[in-house]
Coordinates of C-alpha atoms and ligand atoms in Angstrom, one line a residue:
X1 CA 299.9 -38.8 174.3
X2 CA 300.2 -41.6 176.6
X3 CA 302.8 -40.1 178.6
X4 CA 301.3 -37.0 178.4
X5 CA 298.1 -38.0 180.1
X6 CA 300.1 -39.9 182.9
X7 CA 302.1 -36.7 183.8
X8 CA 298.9 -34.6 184.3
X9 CA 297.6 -37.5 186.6
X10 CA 294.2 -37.2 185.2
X11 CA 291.2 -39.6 186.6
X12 CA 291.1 -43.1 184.2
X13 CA 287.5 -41.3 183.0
X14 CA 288.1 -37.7 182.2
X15 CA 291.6 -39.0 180.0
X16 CA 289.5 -41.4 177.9
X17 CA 287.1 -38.7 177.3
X18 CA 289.6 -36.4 176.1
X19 CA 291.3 -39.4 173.8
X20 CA 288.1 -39.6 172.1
X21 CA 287.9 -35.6 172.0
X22 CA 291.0 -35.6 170.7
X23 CA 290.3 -37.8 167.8
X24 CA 287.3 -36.7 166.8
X25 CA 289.0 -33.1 166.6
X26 CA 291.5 -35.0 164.5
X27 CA 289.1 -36.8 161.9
X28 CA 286.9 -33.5 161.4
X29 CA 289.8 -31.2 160.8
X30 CA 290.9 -33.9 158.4
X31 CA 287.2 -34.3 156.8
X32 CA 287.2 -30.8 155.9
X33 CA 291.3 -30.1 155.1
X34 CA 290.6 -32.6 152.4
X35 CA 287.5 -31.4 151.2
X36 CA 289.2 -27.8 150.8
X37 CA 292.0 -29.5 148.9
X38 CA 289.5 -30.8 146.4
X39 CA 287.7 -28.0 146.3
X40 CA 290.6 -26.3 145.6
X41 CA 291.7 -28.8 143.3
X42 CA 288.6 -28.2 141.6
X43 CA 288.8 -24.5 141.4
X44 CA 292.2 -24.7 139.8
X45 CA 291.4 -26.7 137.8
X46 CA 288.8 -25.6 136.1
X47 CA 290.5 -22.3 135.9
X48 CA 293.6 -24.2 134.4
X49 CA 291.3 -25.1 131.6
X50 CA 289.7 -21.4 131.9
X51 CA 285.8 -23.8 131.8
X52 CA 283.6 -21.6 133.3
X53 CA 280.5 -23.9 135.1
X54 CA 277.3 -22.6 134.6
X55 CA 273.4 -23.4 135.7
X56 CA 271.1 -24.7 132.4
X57 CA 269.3 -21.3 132.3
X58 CA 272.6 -19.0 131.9
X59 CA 273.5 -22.0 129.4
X60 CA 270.7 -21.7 127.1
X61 CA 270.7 -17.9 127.7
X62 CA 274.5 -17.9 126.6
X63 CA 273.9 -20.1 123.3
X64 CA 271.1 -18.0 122.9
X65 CA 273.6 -14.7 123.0
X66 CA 275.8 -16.7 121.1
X67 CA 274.0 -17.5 118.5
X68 CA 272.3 -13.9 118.0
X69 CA 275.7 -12.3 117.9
X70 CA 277.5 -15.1 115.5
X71 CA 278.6 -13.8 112.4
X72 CA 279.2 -16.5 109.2
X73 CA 282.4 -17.4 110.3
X74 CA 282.0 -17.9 113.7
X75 CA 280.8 -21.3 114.7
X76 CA 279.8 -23.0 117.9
X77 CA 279.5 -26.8 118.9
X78 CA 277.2 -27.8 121.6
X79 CA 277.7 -31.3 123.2
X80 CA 274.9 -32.9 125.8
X81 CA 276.0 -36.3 127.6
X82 CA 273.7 -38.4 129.7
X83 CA 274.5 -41.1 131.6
X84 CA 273.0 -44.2 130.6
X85 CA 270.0 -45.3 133.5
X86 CA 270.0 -43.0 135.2
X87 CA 267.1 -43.7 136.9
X88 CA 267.9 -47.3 138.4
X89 CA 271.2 -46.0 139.4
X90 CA 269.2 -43.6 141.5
X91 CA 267.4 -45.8 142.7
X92 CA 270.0 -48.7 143.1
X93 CA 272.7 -46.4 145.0
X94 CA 270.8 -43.5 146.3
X95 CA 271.0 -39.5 145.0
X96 CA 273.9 -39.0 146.8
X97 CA 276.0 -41.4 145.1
X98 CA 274.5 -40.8 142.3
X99 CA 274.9 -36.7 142.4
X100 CA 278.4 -37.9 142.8
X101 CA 278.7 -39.9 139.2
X102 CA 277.3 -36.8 138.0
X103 CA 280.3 -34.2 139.3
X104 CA 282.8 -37.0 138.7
X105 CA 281.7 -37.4 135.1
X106 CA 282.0 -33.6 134.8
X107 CA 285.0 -33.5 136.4
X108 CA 286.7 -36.0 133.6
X109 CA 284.8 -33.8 131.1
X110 CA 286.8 -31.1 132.0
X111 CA 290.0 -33.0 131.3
X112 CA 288.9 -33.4 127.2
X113 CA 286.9 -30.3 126.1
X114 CA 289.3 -27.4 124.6
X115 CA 290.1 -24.6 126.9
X116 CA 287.7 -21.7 127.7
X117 CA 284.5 -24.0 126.8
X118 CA 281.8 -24.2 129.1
X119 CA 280.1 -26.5 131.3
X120 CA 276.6 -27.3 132.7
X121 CA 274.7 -29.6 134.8
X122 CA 271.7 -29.9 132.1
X123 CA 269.1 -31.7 134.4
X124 CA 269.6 -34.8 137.0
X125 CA 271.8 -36.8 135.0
X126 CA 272.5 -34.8 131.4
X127 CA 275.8 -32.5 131.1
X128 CA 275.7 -29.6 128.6
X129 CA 278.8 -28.6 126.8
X130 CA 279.5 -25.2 125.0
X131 CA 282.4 -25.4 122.8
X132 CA 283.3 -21.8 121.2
X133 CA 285.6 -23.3 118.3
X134 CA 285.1 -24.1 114.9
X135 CA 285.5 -27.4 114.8
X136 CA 285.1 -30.2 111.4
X137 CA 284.4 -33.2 111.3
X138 CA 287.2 -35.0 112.4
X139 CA 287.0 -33.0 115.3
X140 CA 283.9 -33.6 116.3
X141 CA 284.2 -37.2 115.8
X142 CA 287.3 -36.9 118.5
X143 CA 286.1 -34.8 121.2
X144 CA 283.0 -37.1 121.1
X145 CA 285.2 -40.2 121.3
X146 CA 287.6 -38.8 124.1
X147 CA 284.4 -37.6 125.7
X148 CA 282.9 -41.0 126.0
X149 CA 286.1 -42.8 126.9
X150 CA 286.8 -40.2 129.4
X151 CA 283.1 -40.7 131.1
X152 CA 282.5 -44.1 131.0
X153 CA 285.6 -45.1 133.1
X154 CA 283.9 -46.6 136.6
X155 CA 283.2 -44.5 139.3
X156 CA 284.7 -45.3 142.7
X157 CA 281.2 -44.6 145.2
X158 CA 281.5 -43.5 148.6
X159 CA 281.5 -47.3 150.1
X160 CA 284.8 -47.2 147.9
X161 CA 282.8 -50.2 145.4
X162 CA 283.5 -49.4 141.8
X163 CA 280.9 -49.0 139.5
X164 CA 281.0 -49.1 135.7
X165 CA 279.4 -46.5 134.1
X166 CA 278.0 -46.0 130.2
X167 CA 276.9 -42.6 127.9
X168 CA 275.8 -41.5 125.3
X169 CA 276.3 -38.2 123.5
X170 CA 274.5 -35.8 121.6
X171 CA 276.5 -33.1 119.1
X172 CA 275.4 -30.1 117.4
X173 CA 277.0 -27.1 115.6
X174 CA 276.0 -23.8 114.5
X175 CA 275.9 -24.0 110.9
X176 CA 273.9 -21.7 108.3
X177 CA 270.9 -24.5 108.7
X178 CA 270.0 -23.1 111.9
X179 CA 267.0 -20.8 112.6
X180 CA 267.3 -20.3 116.3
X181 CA 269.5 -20.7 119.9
X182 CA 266.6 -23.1 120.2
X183 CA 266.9 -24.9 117.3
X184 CA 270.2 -25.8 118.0
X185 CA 269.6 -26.8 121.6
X186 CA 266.8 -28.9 119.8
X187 CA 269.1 -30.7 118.0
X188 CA 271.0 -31.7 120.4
X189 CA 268.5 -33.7 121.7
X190 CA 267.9 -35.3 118.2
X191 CA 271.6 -35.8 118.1
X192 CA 271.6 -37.5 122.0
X193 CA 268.2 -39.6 121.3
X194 CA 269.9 -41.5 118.2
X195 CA 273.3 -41.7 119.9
X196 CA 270.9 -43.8 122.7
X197 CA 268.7 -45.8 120.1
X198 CA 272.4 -46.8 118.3
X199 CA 273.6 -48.3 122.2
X200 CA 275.2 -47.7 125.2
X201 CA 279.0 -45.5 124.9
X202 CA 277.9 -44.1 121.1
X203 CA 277.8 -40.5 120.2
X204 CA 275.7 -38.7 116.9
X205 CA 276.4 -35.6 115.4
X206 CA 272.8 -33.9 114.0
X207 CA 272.6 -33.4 110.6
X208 CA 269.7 -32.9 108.5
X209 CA 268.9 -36.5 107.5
X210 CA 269.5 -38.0 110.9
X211 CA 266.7 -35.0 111.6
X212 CA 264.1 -36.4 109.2
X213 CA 264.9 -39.9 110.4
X214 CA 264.8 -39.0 114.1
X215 CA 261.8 -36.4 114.2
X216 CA 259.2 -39.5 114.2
X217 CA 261.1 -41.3 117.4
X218 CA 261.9 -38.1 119.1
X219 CA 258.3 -36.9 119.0
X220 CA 257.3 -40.3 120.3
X221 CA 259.9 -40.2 123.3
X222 CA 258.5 -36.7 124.2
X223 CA 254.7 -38.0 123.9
X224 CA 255.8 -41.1 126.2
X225 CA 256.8 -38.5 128.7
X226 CA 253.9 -36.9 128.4
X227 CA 251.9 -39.9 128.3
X228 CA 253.4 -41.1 131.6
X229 CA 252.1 -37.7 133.1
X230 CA 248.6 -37.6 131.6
X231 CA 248.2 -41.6 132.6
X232 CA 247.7 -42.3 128.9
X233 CA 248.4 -46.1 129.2
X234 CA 245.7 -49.3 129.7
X235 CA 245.5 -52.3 130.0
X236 CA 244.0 -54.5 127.6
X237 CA 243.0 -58.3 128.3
X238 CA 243.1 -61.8 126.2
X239 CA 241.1 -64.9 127.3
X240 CA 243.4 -68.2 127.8
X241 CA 241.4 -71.2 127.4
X242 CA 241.7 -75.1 129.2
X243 CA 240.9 -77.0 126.1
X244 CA 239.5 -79.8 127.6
X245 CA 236.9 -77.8 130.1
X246 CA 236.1 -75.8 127.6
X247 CA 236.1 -72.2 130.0
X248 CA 238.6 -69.4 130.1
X249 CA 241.4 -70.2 133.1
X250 CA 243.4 -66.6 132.2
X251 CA 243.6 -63.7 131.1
X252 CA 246.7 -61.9 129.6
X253 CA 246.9 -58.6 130.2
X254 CA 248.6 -56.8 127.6
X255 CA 249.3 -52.9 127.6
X256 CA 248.1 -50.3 125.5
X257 CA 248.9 -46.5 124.5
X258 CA 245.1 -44.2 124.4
X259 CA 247.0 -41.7 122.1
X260 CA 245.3 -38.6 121.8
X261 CA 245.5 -38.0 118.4
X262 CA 246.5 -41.4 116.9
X263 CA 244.0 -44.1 118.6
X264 CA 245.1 -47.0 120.7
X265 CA 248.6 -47.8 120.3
X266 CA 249.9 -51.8 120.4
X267 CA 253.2 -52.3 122.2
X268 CA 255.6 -52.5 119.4
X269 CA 255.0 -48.5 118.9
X270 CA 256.2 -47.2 122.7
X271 CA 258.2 -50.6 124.9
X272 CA 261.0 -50.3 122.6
X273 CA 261.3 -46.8 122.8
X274 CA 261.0 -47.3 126.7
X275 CA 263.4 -50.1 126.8
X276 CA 265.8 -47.0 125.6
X277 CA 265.0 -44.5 128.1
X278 CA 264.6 -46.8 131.2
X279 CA 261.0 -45.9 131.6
X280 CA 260.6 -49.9 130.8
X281 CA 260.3 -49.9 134.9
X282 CA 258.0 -48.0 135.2
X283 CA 255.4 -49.1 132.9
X284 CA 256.4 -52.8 134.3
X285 CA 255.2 -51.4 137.9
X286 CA 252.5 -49.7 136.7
X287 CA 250.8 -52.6 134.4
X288 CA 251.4 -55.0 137.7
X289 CA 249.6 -52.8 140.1
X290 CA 246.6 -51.9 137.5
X291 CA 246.7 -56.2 136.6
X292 CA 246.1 -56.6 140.8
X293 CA 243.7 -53.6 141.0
X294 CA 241.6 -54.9 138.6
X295 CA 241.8 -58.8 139.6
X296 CA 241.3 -57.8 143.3
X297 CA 238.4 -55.6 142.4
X298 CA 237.2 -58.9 140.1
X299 CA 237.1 -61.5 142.6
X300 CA 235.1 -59.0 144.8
X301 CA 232.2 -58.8 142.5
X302 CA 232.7 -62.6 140.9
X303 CA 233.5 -64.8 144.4
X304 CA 233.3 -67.5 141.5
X305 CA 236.4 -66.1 139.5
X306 CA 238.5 -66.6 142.6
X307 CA 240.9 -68.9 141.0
X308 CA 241.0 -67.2 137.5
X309 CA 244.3 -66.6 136.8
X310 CA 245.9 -62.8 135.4
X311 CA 249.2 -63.2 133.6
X312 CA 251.8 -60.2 132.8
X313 CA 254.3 -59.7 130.4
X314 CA 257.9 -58.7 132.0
X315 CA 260.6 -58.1 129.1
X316 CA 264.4 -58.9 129.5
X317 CA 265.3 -55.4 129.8
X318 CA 263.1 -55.6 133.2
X319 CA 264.4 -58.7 134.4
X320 CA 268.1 -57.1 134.5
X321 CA 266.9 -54.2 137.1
X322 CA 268.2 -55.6 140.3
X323 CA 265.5 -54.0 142.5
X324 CA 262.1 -55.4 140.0
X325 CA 261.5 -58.4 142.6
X326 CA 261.4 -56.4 145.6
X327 CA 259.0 -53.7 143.9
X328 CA 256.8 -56.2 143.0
X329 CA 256.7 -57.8 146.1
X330 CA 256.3 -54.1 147.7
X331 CA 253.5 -53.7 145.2
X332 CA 251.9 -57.4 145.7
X333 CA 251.7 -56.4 149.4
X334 CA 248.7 -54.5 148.8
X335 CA 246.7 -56.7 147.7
X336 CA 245.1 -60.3 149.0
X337 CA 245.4 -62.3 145.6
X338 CA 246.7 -65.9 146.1
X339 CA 249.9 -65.8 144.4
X340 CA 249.5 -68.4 142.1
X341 CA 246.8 -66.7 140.6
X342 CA 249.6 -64.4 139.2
X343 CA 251.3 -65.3 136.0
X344 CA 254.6 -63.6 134.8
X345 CA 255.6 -64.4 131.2
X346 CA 258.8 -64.1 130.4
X347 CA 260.8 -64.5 126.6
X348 CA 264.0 -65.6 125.9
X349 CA 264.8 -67.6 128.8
X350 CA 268.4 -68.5 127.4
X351 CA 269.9 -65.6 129.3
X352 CA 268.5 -66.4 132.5
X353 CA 272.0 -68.1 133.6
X354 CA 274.1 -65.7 131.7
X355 CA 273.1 -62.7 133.7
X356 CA 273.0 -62.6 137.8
X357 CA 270.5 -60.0 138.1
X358 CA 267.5 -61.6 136.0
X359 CA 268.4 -65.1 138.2
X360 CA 268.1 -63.5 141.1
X361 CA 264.7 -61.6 140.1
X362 CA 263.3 -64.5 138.9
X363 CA 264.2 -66.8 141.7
X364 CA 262.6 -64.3 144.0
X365 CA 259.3 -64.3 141.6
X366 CA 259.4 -67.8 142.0
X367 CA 259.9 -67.8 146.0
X368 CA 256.7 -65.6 146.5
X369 CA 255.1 -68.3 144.5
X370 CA 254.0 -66.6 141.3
X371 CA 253.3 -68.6 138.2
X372 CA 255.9 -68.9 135.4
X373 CA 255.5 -68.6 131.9
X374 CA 258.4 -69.2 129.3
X375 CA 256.6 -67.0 126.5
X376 CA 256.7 -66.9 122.7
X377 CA 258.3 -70.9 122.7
X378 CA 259.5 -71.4 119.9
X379 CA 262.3 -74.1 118.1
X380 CA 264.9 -72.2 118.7
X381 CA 264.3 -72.5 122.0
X382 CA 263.2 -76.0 122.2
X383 CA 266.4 -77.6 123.3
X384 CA 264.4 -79.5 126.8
X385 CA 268.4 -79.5 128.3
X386 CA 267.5 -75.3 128.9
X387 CA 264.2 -76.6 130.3
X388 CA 265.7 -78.6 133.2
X389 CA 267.0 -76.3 135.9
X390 CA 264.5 -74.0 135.8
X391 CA 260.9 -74.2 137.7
X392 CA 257.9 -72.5 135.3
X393 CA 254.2 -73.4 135.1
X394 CA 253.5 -73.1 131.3
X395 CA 255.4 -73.1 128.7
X396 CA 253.5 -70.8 125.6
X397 CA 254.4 -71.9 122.0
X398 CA 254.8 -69.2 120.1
X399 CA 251.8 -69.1 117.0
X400 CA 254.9 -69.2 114.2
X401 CA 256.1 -72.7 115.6
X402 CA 252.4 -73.8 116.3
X403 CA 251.9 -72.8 112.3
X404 CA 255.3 -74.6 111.5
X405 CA 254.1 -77.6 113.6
X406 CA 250.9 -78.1 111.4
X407 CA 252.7 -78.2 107.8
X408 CA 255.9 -80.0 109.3
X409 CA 256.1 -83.4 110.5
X410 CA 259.2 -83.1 112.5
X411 CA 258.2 -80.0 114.2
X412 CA 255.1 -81.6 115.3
X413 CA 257.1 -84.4 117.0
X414 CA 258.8 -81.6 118.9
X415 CA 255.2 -80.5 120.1
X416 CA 254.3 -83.8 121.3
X417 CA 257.5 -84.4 123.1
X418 CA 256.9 -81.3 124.7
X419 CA 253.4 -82.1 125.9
X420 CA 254.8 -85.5 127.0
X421 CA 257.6 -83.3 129.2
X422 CA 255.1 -81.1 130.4
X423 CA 253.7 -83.8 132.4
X424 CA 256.9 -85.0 133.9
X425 CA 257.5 -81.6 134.7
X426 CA 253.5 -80.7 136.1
X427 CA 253.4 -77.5 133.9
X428 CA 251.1 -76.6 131.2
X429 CA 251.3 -76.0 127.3
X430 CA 249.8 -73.0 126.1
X431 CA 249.1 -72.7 122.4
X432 CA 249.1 -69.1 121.2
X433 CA 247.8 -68.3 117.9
X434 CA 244.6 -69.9 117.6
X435 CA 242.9 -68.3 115.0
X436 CA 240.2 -70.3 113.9
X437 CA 238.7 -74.0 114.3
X438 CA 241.6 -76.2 111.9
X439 CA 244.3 -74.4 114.6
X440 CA 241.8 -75.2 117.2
X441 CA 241.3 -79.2 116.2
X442 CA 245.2 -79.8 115.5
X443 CA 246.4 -78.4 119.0
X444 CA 243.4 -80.2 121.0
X445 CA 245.0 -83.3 118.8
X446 CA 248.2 -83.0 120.4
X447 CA 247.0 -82.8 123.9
X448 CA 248.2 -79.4 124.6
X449 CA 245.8 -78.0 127.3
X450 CA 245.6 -74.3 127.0
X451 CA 244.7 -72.3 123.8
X452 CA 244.9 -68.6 123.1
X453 CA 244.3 -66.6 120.1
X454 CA 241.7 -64.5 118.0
X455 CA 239.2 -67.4 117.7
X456 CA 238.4 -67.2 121.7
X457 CA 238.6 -63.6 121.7
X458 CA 240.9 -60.5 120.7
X459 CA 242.6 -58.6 123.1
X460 CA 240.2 -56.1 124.4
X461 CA 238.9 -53.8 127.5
X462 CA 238.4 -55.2 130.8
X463 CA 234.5 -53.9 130.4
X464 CA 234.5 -56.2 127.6
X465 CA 235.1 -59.7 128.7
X466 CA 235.0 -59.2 133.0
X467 CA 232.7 -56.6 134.3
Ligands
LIG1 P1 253.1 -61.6 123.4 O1 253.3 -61.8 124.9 O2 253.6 -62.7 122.5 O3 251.6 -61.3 123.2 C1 250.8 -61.9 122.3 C2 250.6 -60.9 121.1 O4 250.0 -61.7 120.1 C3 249.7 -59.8 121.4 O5 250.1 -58.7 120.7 C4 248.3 -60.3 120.9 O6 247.5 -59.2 120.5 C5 248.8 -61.1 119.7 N1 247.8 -62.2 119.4 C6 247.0 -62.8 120.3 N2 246.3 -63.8 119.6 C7 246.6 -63.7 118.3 C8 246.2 -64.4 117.2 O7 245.4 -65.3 117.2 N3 246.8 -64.0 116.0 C9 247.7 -63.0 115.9 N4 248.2 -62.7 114.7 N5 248.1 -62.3 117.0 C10 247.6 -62.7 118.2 P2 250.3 -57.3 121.4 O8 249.2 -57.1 122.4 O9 250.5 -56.3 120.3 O10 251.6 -57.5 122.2 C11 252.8 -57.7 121.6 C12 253.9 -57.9 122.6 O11 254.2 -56.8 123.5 C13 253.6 -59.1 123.6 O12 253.8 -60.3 122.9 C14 254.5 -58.8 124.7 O13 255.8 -59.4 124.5 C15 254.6 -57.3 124.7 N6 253.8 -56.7 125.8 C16 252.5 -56.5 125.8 N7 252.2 -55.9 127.0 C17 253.3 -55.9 127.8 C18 253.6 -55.4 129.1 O14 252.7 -55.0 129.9 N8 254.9 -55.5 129.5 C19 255.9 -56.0 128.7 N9 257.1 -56.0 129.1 N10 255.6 -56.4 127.4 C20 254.3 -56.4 127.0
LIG2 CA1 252.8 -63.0 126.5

């Protein structure tokens, strides 16, 4: 190239200009030889397999077909994959990468299912499967295994970084049972919700009992969808008291499902179910802005409440999505609350050094100078050697060990150390649980200075104890 250049004697300028001309000629050709190669590859093989890739309505409009023009002896297996969340992968890496898990998942998919099946993107991150064979049990049980082994090998992204990636899958046949092509596509999603509820990289094959069993969960994840939509969800508050001023300090908020038909819904009936799905994320965002909403709108029609404190609840599950810091900061942005007039409570603070991404959050919590509250303390947890290396601001004992502390001796000794700690350390002691005056009198007794519990209030409406 060199000499080339030299013999046509062009000016220093003109020859760099066509170096770089050249090259870029060179890289695009390249770009797109290889993309034809794996498109090609693609093509062939998916016709090596004869799997035919179709969109989800020609799916559903096939197993529809299908079904109508089954006789008894022919049988039919659909399979529906996700990928396990989704929605902070999205987020994490982008749709691109992400659309890219997808088609690479579907490519390895093509590798296990049995010739002439078919395959379908079901929606963002769920891959239908058509499998026109009679298969038993045993075979089920394999193509779900090879299926799963098959997907949840990592994914090498664009940046060439490797990233590990987890199913679940969902199996149902055509049997005598069925009433409809929708039924069976129903089932499949009863199959796929109790593959997710048994963990990460497990399949389920429907049957009727896992039907009965499931219907009550499934209807409830299709009513949290809904709920989402509709903006079913509150907040509901609880007055913390300082027992020595004798006023309320806080208020935890605590969330609540307004279900249409079945009343106000505690917790325990929807986070789990969330924790599942991923929607965990955004019901944490959602209760932090409505918290700040309403404290912002608060302090503007109580100046005196300026230093009354609003405390969250943030699960584990939360704390492992690497981006929940920098949401809530985006979201605390908005608002002009003094920080430590925030409190996040967090349980089980033993895996805080076991897992990078709920250090990290909670170091960044702790940078934009939110309060910290270890929540539902309790003995298990009372080792002070996991208390040292991490900053908080109260530490709540949990009402079962403030119940234990009353009718044991040694248990109370452990409460007192831990008020006697608390002071060393300039945090606070929170006693949940306080139900009526005997609780009351035995935790002022102690020294501990904050009390909580259905004696100073239930948890109720904001209209109830602020406005
Ligand atoms: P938690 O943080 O330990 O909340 C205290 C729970 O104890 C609340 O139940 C409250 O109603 C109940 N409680 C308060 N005082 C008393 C009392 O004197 N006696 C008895 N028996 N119970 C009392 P709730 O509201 O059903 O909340 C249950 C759990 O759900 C909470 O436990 C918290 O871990 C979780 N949670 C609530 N809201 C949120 C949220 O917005 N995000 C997350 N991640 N978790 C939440
Ligand atoms: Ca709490």
């Amino acid at each position: 190239m060199k000499n080339l250049l030299l013999e046509l004697n062009l000016q220093p300028g003109v020859a760099i200009f066509l170096v770089i001309l050249v090259t870029v000629i060179f890289v695009v050709a390249t770009f797109f030889l290889i993309r034809g190669i794996k498109n090609e590859r693609n093509r062939a093989l998916a016709e090596k397999y004869r799997i035919k890739e179709l969109d989800r309505e020609s799916f559903a409009q096939m197993v529809s077909y299908e079904y109508t023009s089954a006789n008894e002896d022919t049988h039919f297996t659909v399979m529906l994959i996700k990928i396990t969340d989704s929605e902070n992968l999205k987020t994490t890496l982008g749709e691109k990468q992400f659309n890219r898990i997808v088609s690479t998942v579907k490519e390895r998919l093509v590798h296990v299912i049995p010739h002439g099946s078919k395959i379908c993107t079901y929606d963002n991150d769920r891959i239908a499967v058509f499998i026109e064979e009679d298969m038993d049990a045993i075979g089920l049980t394999n193509l779900a295994t090879m299926s799963i082994n098959e997907a949840k090998k990592p994914v090498v992204l664009l940046t060439r970084a490797k990233i590990d990636i987890h199913v679940n899958a969902g199996i149902a046949s055509n049997d005598e049972f069925n009433q409809s092509a929708d039924e069976i596509l129903q089932n499949i999603e009863i199959a796929l919700a109790n593959a997710i509820s048994a963990g990460v990289d497990k399949y389920s094959i429907y049957s009727e009992e896992l039907a009965v069993r499931q219907s009550e969960e499934y209807r409830h994840y299709k009513e949290i969808k809904e709920a989402i939509a509709n903006q079913q969800f509150t907040l509901y508050y609880q007055p913390i008291y300082d027992l020595k001023a004798n006023r309320v300090i806080a208020y935890e908020s605590l969330v609540r499902w307004n279900h249409p038909t079945l009343g106000v819904l505690p917790p325990d009936k929807f986070l789990p179910i969330m924790e599942q799905t991923g929607d965990i994320n955004w019901i944490g965002s959602w209760a932090f802005d409505r918290m700040l909403k309403l404290q912002s709108a608060h302090i503007k029609a109580h100046p005196e409440d300026e230093n009354l404190i609003f405390s969250m609840n943030l699960s584990p599950k939360q704390l492992m999505y690497p981006h929940l810091a920098e949401e809530f900061r985006k979201i605390y942005k908005n608002y002009r609350i003094p920080p430590q007039n925030i409190c996040l409570e967090i349980v089980e603070f033993a895996i805080f050094d076991k897992i990078p991404e709920v250090s990290s959050n909670i170091v960044k919590l702790t940078q934009m100078g939110f309060k910290i509250a270890i929540d539902d303390f309790g003995l298990e947890m009372s080792s002070l050697k996991l208390l040292e290396n991490i900053d908080f601001n109260w530490i709540k004992l949990a009402r079962k060990f403030i119940e234990q502390a009353q009718d044991d001796f040694l248990i109370g000794g452990v409460v007192e150390t831990l008020v006697g700690f608390s002071k060393q350390k300039n945090c606070k002691i929170v006693a949940e649980g306080v139900e009526d005056e005997i609780i009351l009198k035995y935790v002022k007794g102690l020294n501990i200075h904050y009390g909580q519990g259905y004696y100073f209030g239930k948890p109720l409406p904001y209209e109830e104890y602020l406005a």
